[in-house]
Short mmCIF file of C-alpha atoms and ligand atoms in Angstrom, two decimals:
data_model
loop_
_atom_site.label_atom_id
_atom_site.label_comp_id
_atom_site.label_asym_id
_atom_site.label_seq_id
_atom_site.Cartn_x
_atom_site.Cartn_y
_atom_site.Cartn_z
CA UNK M 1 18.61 40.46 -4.13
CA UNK M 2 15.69 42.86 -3.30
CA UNK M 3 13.85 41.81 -0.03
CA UNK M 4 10.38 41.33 -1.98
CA UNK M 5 12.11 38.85 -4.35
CA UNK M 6 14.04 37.30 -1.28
CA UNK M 7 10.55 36.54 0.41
CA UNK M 8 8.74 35.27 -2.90
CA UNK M 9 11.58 32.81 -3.14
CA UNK M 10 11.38 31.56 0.42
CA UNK M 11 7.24 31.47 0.30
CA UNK M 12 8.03 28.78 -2.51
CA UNK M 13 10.28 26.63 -0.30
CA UNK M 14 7.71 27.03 2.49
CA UNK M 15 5.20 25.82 0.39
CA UNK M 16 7.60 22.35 -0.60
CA UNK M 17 8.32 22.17 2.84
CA UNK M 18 4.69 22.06 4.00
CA UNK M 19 4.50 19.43 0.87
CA UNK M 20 7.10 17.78 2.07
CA UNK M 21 5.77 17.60 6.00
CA UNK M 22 2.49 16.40 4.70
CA UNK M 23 4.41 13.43 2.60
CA UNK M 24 6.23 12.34 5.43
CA UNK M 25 3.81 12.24 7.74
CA UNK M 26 1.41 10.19 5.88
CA UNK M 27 4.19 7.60 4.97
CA UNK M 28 4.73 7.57 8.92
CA UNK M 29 1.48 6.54 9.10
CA UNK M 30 1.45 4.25 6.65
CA UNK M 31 3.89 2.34 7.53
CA UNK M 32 2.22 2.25 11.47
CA UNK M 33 -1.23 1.00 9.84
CA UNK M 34 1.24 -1.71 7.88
CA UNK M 35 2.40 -2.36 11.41
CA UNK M 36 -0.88 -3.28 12.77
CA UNK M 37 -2.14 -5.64 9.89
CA UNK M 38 1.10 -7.36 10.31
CA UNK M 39 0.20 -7.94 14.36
CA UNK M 40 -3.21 -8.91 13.60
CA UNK M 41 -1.58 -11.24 10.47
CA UNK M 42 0.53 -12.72 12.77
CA UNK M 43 -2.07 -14.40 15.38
CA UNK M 44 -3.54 -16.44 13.11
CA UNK M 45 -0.70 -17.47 10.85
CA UNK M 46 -0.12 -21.19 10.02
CA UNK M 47 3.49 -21.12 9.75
CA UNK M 48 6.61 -22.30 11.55
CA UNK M 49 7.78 -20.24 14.28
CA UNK M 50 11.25 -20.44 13.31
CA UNK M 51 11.13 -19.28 9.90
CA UNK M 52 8.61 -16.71 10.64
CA UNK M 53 10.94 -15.04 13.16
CA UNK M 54 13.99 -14.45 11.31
CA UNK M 55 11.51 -13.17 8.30
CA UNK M 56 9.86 -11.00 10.83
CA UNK M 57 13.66 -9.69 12.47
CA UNK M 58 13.99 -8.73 9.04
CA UNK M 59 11.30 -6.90 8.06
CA UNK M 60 11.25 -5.42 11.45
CA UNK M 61 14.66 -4.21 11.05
CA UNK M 62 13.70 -2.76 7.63
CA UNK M 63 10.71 -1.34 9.18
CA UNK M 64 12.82 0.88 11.81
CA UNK M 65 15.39 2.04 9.65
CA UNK M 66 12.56 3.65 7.21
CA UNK M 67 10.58 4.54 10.08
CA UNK M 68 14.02 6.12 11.71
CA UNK M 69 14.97 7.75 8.34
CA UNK M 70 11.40 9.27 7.82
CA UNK M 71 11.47 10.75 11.49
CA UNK M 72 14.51 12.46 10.93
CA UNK M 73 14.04 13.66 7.82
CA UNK M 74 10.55 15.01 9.53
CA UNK M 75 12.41 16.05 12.04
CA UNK M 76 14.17 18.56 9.78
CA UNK M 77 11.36 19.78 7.99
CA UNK M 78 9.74 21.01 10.99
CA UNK M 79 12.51 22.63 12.45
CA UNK M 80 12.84 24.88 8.63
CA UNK M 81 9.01 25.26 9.09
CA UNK M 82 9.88 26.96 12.89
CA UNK M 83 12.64 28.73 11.22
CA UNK M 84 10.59 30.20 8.47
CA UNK M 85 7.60 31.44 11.28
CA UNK M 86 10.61 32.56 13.55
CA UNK M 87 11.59 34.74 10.44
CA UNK M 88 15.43 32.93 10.69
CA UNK M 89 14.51 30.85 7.69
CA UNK M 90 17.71 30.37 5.74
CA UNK M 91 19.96 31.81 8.11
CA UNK M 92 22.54 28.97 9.32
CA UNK M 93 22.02 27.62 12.44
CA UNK M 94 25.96 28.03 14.02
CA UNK M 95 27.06 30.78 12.10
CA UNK M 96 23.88 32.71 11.63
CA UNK M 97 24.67 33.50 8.16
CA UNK M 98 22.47 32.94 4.87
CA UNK M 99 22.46 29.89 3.37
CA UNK M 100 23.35 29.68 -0.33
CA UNK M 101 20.13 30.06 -2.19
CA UNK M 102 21.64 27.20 -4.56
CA UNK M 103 21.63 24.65 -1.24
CA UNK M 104 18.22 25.98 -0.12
CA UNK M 105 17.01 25.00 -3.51
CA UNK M 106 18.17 21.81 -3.58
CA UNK M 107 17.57 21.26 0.17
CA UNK M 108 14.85 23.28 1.70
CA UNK M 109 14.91 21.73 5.04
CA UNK M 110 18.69 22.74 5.23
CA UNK M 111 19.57 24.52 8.41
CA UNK M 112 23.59 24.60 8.36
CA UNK M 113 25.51 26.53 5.42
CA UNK M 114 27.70 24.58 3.74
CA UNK M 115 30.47 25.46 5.56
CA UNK M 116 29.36 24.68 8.89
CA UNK M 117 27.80 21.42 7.65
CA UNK M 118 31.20 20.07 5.82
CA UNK M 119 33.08 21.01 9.63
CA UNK M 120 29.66 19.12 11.31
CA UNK M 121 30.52 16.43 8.82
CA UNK M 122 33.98 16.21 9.80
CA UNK M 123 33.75 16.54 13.50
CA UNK M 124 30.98 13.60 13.12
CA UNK M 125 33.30 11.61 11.35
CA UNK M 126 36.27 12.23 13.56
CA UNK M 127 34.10 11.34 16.99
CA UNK M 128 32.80 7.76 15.18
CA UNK M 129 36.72 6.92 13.92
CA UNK M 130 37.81 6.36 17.42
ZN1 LIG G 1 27.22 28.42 9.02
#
């Protein structure tokens, strides 16, 4: 791989992962404006407290889990983005190797080679077992 090509391909994956920043941020918001109208919703509403609540645990509960899921997932993007201005981009983050272009491809925001991330896996796996 000659180093012009190796920077093309990475400028590409920059550019998804900017796409992919912008997406995520805006659904972030999104779903805080939806968390708003359903405060202001709320005040006024003519229904039954009790069957309100365990509709609104619910939703609530859906709420944070998306809103959790989004974050990290945002989370991860921005750290590639650093990566990529650091000029580390696509070098794994424990062993400091290059990532497999194949995993890059499919995962831009990756920042463990496969390796490392099957042993993170299994150590994460291990610690929640016991
Ligand atoms: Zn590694």
């Amino acid at each position: 791989m000659c180093f012009r090509c190796k920077v093309a391909d990475y400028t590409e994956l920059y550019e998804r992962l900017k796409q992919e920043q912008a997406r995520l941020m805006s659904e972030l918001q999104q779903l805080k404006a939806e968390e708003k109208s359903v405060d202001g919703q709320r005040e006024g509403s003519p229904f039954g407290k009790r069957e309100e609540s365990a509709t609104e645990v619910f939703e609530l509960e859906k709420r944070l889990t998306l809103e959790k899921r989004l974050t990290t997932a945002l989370v991860e993007v921005e750290h590639a983005l650093k990566k990529y201005e650091a000029g580390t981009y696509g070098l794994c983050d424990l062993c400091g190797r290059p990532i497999e272009p194949a995993r890059l491809e499919a995962l831009p925001q990756a920042s463990l080679c496969l390796e490392c991330k099957a042993r993170q896996t299994k150590d994460t796996r291990g610690k929640s077992s016991r």
